[in-house]
Short mmCIF file of C-alpha atoms in Angstrom, two decimals:
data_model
loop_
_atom_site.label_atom_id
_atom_site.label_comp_id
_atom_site.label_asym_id
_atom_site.label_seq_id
_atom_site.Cartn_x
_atom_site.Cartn_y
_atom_site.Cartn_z
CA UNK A 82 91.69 82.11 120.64
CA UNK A 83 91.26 83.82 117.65
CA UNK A 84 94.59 83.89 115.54
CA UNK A 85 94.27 84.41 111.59
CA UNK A 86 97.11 83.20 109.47
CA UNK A 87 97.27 83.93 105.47
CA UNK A 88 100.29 82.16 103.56
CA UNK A 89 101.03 82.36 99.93
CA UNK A 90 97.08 83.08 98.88
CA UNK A 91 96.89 83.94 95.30
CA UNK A 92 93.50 85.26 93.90
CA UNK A 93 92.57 85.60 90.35
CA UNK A 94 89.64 86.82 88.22
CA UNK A 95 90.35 85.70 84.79
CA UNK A 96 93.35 86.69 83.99
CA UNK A 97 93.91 89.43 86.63
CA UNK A 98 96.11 88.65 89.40
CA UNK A 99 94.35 90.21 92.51
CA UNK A 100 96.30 89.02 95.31
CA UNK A 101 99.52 88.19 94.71
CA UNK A 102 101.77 85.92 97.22
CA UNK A 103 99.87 87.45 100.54
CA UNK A 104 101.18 86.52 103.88
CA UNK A 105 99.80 87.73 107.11
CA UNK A 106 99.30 86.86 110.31
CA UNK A 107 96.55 88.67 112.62
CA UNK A 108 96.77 87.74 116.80
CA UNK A 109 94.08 86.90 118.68
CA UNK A 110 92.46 90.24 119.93
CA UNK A 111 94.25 92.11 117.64
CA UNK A 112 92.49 95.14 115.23
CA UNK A 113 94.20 94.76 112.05
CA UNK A 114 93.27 97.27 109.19
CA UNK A 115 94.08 96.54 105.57
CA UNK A 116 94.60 99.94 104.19
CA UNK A 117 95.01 100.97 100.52
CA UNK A 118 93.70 102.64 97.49
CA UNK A 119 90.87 101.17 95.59
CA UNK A 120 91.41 97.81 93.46
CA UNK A 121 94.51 97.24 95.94
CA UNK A 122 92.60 93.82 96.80
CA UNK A 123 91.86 94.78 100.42
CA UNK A 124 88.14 93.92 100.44
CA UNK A 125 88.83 90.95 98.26
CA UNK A 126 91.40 89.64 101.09
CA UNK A 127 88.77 90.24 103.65
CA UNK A 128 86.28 88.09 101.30
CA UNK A 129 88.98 85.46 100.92
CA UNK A 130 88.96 85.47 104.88
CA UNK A 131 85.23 85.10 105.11
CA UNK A 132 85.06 82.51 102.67
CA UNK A 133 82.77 84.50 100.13
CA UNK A 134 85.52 83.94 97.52
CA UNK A 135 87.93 81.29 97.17
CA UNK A 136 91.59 81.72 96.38
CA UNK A 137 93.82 79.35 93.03
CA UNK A 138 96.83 78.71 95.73
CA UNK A 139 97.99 78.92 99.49
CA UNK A 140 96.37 78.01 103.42
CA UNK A 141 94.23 80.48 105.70
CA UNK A 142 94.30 79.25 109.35
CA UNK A 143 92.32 80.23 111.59
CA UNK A 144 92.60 79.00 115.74
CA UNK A 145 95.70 76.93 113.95
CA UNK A 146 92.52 74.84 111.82
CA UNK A 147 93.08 74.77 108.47
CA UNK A 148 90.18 76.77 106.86
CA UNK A 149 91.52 77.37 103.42
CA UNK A 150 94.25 74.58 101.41
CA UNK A 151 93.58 75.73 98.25
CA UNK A 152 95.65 73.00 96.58
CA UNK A 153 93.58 70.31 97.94
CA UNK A 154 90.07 72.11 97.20
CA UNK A 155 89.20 72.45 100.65
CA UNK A 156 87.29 75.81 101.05
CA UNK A 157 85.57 75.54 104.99
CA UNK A 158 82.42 77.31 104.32
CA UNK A 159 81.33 80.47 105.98
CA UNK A 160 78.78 78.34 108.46
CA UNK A 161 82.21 77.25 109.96
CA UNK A 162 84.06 79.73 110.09
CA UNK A 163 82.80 81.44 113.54
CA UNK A 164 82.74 85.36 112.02
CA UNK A 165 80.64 88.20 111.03
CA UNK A 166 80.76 90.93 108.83
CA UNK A 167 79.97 94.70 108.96
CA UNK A 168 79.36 95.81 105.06
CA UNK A 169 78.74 99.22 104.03
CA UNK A 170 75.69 99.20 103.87
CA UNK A 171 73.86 98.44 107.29
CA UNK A 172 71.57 95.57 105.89
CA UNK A 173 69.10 96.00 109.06
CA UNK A 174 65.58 94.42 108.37
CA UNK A 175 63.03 97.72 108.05
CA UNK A 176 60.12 96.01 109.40
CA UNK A 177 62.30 94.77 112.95
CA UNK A 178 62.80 97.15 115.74
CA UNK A 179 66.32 97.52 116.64
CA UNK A 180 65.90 94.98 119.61
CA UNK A 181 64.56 91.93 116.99
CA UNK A 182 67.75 92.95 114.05
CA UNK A 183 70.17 92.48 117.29
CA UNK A 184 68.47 89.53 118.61
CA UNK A 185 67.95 87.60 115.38
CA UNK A 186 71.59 85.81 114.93
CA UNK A 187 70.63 84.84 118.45
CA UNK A 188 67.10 83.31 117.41
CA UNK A 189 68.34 81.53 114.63
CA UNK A 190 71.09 79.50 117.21
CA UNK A 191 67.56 78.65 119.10
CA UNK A 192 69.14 80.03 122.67
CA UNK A 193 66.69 80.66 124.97
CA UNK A 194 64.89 83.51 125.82
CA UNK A 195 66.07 84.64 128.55
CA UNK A 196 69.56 84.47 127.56
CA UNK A 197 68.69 86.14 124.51
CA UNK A 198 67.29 88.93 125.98
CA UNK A 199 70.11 89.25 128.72
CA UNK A 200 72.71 89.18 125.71
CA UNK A 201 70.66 92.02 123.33
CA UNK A 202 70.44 94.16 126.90
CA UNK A 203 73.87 93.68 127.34
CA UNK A 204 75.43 94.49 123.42
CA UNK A 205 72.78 97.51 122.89
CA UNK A 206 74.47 99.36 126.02
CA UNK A 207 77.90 98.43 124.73
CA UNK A 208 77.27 100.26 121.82
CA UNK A 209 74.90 103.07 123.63
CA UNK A 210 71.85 102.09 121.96
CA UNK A 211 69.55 100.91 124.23
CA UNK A 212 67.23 104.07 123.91
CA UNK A 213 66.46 103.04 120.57
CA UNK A 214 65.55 99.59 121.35
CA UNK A 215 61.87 99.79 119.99
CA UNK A 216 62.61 102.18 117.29
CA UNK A 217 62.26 101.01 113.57
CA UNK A 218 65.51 101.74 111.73
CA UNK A 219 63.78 103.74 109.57
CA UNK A 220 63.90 106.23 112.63
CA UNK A 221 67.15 106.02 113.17
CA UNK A 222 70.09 108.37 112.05
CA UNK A 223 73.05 106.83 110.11
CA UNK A 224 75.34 106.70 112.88
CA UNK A 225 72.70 104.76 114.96
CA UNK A 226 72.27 102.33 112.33
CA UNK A 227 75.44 101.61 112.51
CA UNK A 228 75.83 100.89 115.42
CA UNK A 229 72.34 98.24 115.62
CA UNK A 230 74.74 96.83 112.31
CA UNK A 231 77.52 96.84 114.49
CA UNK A 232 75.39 94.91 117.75
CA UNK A 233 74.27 92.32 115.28
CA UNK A 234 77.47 91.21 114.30
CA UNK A 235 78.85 91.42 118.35
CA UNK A 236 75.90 90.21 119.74
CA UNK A 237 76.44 86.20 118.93
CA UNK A 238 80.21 86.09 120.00
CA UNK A 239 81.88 84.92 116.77
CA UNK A 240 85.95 84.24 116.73
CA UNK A 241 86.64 87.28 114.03
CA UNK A 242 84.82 90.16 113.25
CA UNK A 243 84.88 91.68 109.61
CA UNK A 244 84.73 95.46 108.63
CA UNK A 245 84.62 96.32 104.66
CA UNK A 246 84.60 100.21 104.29
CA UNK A 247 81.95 100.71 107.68
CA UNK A 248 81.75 104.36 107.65
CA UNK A 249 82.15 105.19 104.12
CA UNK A 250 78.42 106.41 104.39
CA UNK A 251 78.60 108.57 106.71
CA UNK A 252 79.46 112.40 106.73
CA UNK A 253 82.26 113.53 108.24
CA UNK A 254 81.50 114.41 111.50
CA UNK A 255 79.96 111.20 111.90
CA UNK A 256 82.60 109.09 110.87
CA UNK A 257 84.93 110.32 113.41
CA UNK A 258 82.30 109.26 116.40
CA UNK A 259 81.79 106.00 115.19
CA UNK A 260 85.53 105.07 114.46
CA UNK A 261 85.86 106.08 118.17
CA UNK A 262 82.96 104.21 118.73
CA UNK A 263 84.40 101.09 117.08
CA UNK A 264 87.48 101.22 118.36
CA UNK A 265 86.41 101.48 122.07
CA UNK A 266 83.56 98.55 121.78
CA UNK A 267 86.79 96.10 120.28
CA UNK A 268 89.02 96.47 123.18
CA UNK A 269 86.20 96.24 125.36
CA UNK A 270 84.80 92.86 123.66
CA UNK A 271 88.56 92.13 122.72
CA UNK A 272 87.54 90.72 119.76
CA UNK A 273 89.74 89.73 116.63
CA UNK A 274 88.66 92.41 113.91
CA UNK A 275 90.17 92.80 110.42
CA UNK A 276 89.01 96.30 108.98
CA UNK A 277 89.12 97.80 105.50
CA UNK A 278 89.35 101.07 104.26
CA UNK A 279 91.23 103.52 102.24
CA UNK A 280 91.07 106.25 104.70
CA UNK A 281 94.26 106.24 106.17
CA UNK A 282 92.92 108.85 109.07
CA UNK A 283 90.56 106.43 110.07
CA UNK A 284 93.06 103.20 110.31
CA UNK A 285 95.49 105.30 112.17
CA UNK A 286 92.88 106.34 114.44
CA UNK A 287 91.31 102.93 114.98
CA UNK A 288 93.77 100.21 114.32
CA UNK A 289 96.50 97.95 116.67
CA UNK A 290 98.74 97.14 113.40
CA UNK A 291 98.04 98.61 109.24
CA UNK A 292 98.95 96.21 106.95
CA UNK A 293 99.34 98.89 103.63
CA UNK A 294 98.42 96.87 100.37
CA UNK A 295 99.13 98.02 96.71
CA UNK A 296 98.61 95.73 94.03
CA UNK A 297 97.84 92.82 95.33
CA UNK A 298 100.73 93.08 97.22
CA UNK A 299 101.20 94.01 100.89
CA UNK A 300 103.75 96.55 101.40
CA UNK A 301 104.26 96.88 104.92
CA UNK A 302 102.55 95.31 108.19
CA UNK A 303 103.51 97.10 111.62
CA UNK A 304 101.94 99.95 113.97
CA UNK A 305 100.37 103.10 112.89
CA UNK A 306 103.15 105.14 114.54
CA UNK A 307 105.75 103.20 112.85
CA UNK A 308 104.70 103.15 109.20
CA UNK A 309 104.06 106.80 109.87
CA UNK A 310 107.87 107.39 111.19
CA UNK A 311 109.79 104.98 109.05
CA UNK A 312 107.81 103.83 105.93
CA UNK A 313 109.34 100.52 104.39
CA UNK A 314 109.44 102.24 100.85
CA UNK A 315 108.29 105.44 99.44
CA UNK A 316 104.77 103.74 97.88
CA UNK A 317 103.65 103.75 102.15
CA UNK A 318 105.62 107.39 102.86
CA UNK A 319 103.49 108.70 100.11
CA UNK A 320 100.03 107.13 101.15
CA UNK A 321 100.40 107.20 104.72
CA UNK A 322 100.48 110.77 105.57
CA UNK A 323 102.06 113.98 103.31
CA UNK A 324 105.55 113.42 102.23
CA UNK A 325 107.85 115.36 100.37
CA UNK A 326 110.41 113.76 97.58
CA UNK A 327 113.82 114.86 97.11
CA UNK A 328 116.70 113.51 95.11
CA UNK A 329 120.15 113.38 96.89
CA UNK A 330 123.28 111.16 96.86
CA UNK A 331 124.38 109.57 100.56
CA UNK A 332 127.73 109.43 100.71
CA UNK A 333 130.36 108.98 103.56
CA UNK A 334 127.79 109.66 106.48
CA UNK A 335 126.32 112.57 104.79
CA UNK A 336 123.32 113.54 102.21
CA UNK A 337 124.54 115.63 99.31
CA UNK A 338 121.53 117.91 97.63
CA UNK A 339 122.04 119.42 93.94
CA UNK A 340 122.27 122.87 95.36
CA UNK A 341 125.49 121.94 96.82
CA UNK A 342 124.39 121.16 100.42
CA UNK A 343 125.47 118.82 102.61
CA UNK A 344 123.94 117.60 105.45
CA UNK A 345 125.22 114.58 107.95
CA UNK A 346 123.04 111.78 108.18
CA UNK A 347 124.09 108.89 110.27
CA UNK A 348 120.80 106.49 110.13
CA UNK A 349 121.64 104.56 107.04
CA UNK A 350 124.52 102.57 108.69
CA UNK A 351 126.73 100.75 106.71
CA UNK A 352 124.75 101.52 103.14
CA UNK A 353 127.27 102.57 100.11
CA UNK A 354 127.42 105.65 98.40
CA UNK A 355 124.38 105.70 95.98
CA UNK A 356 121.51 108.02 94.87
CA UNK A 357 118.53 108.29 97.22
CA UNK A 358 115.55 109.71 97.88
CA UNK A 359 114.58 111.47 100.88
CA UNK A 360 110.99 111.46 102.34
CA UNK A 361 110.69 114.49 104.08
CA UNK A 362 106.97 115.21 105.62
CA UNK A 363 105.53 118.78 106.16
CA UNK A 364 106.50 118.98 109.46
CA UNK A 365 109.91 117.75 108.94
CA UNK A 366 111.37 120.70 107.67
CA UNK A 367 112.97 123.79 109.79
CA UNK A 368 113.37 127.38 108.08
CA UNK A 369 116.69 128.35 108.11
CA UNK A 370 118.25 130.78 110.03
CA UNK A 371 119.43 134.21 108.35
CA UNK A 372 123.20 132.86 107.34
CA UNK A 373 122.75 129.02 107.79
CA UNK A 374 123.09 126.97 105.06
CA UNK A 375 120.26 124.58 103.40
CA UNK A 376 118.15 124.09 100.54
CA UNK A 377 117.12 126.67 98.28
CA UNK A 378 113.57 127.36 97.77
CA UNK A 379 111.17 130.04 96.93
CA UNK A 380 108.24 130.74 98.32
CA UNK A 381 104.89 130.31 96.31
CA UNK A 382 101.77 130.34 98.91
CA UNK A 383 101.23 129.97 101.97
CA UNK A 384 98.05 129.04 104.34
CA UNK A 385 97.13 130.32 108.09
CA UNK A 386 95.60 127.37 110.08
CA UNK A 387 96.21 129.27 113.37
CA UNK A 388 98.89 127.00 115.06
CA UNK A 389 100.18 126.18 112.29
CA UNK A 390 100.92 127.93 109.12
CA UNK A 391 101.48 125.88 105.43
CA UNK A 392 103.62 127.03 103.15
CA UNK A 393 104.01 126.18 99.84
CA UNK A 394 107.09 126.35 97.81
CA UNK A 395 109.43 125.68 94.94
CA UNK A 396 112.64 123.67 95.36
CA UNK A 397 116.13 125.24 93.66
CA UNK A 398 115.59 122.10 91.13
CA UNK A 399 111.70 123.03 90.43
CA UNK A 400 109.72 120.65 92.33
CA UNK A 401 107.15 121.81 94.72
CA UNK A 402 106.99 121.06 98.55
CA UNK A 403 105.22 121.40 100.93
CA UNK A 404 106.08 123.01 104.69
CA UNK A 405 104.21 123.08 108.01
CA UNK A 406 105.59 125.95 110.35
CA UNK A 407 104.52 127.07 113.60
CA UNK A 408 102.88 130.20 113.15
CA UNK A 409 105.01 133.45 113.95
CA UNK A 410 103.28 135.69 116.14
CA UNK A 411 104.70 138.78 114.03
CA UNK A 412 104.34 137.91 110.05
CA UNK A 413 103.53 135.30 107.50
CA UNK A 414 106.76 134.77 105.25
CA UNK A 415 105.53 136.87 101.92
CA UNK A 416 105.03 135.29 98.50
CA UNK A 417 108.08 135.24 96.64
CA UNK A 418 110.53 134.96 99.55
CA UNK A 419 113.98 133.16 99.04
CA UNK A 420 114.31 130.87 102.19
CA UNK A 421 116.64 128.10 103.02
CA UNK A 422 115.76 125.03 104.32
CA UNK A 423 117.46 122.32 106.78
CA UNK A 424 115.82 119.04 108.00
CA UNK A 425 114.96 117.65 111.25
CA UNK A 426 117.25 114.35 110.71
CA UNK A 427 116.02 112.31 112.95
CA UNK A 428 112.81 112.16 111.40
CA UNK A 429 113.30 112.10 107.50
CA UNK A 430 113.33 108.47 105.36
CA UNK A 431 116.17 107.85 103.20
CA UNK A 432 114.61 105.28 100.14
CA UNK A 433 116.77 103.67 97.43
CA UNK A 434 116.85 105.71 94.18
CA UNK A 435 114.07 103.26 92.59
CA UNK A 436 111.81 104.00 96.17
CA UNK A 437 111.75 100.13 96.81
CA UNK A 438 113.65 100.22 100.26
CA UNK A 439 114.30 102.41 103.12
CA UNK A 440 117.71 102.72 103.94
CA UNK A 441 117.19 104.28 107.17
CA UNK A 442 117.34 101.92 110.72
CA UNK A 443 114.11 101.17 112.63
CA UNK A 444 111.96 99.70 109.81
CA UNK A 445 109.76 97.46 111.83
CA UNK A 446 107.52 95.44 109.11
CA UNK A 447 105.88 92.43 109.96
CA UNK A 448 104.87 90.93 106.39
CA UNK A 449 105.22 87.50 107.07
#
């Protein structure tokens, strides 16, 4: 068992409140990315974790041990912590073939031989590597280092496995390959993994739960699909994906837009009449048919992406948006068009005017 509990950990430096008041809870097995822009304190949870730095106030458990009680100074050290880290940089040893970097976590425990050559043959074709087993990592490409970085860390079995920022040096191409890579080597090793980045492609792509962090402050813990489809406040609709902002006022079962239309919305329940916001992403808006009502915009640009075309446009009350349309097999909408636009209701976010809270039902988020 693997379980990782957080509760109440405040981190400092100076006078600079890193992490403030963070609770989570990551299951055992479970891939759990902490996803955020930079100086959100992501990597410094993850070195909170690992015991590299050492929160003022709350408990980290780990396997239900207490690991971290910050209020009675005791700070388990990383010897005892059973976990590994993956930094950015691949930290191999140049003058060890890839074989001796994967096998020397293994020497160090004084195994023996034959187990730790069963384990290394084992771990490098996990990760497809065992071509490269007498290779120098000097003659390896970046992706390949990776993954020997990647073996090294498997390879002695600990609890947890940490991930700070992985793939950040790798081009494009090659980052997509290895987050596959990653993902497919944790299920099949099914081991706990907290991940950091700031790509929010990547967590989406590799992770079992995101927990989104802003300010020291985690903002909403649940699955990639549902922080995608109903965002616990407009920070997350904003980072997580493209989202338009408009300002309405809900009222009786419907949303009223300064244009003068009105559209009914049933997934706020029982909320009063108030000014909102509504999150509407690219895809979530439908061009109007010639006669129907909706709101008024303008086109400005637009972009062929062959399925797909983007168009760009100016709201009746100036703001821009942004719209994602199946391309038309005739014609691209011109440049200066007047179109109306309605809204796929099922799929839009209603926030509170200030952004805090999403009014609409079917907000999972486990912050704990």
């Amino acid at each position: 068992m693997s379980k990782i509990e957080l509760k109440h950990i405040d981190k400092y430096y100076g006078k600079n409140h890193i992490l403030k008041d963070v609770n989570l809870t990551i299951e055992d097995g479970d891939f759990m990315t902490l996803l955020g822009p930079s100086g959100c304190g992501k990597t410094t949870t993850l070195r909170v974790v690992s015991g590299l730095e050492k929160p003022q106030n709350g408990t980290i458990l780990m396997n239900g041990k207490e690991i971290v009680n910050a209020a009675e100074a005791h700070f388990a050290p990383p010897s005892e912590r059973d976990l590994n880290l993956v930094f950015q940089s691949y930290a191999l040893w140049p003058h060890m073939t890839v074989r001796e970097n994967v096998a020397f976590g293994l020497e160090n425990r004084h195994l023996p031989k034959n187990e730790i050559k069963r384990r290394v043959d084992e771990i490098l074709e996990t990760v497809k590597i065992t071509q490269y087993a007498d290779r120098l990592p000097e003659r390896l490409s970046g992706g390949q280092q990776q993954r020997v970085a990647l073996a090294r860390a498997i390879v002695i079995k600990p609890d947890v496995l940490l991930m700070d920022e992985p793939l950040s040096n790798l081009d494009a191409k090659l980052r997509i390959e290895m987050r596959n890579a990653i993902r497919q080597i944790q299920n099949s090793v099914g081991i706990t993994t907290i991940y950091v980045t700031h790509d929010q492609e990547e967590a989406m792509a590799v992770s079992d739960r995101i927990a989104v962090m802003s300010g020291g402050v985690i903002q909403h813990v649940s699955t990639p699909k549902s922080i995608y489809q109903r965002p616990a406040n407009q920070f997350v609709a904003n980072f997580i994906g493209r989202s338009n902002t408009l300002s309405a006022r809900y009222a009786q079962g419907a949303l009223h837009f300064g244009n003068g239309y009105v559209t009914p919305y049933d997934n706020c329940g029982n909320a009063p009449a108030e000014d909102v916001l509504v999150a509407v992403r690219p895809e979530e808006f439908v061009l109007a048919a010639d006669g129907q009502q909706g709101i008024d915009a303008t086109v400005v640009s637009s972009v062929f992406l062959g399925l797909n075309t983007t168009y760009f446009v100016e709201l009746y009350d100036g703001t821009n948006a942004e719209i994602v349309e199946e391309s038309s097999i005739s014609s691209i909408i011109p440049n200066g068009t007047k179109v109306k636009l309605t809204l796929k209701q099922d799929k839009i976010n209603v926030f509170t005017a200030d952004g805090k809270t999403n009014l609409t039902k079917g907000v999972v988020n486990d912050v704990r």
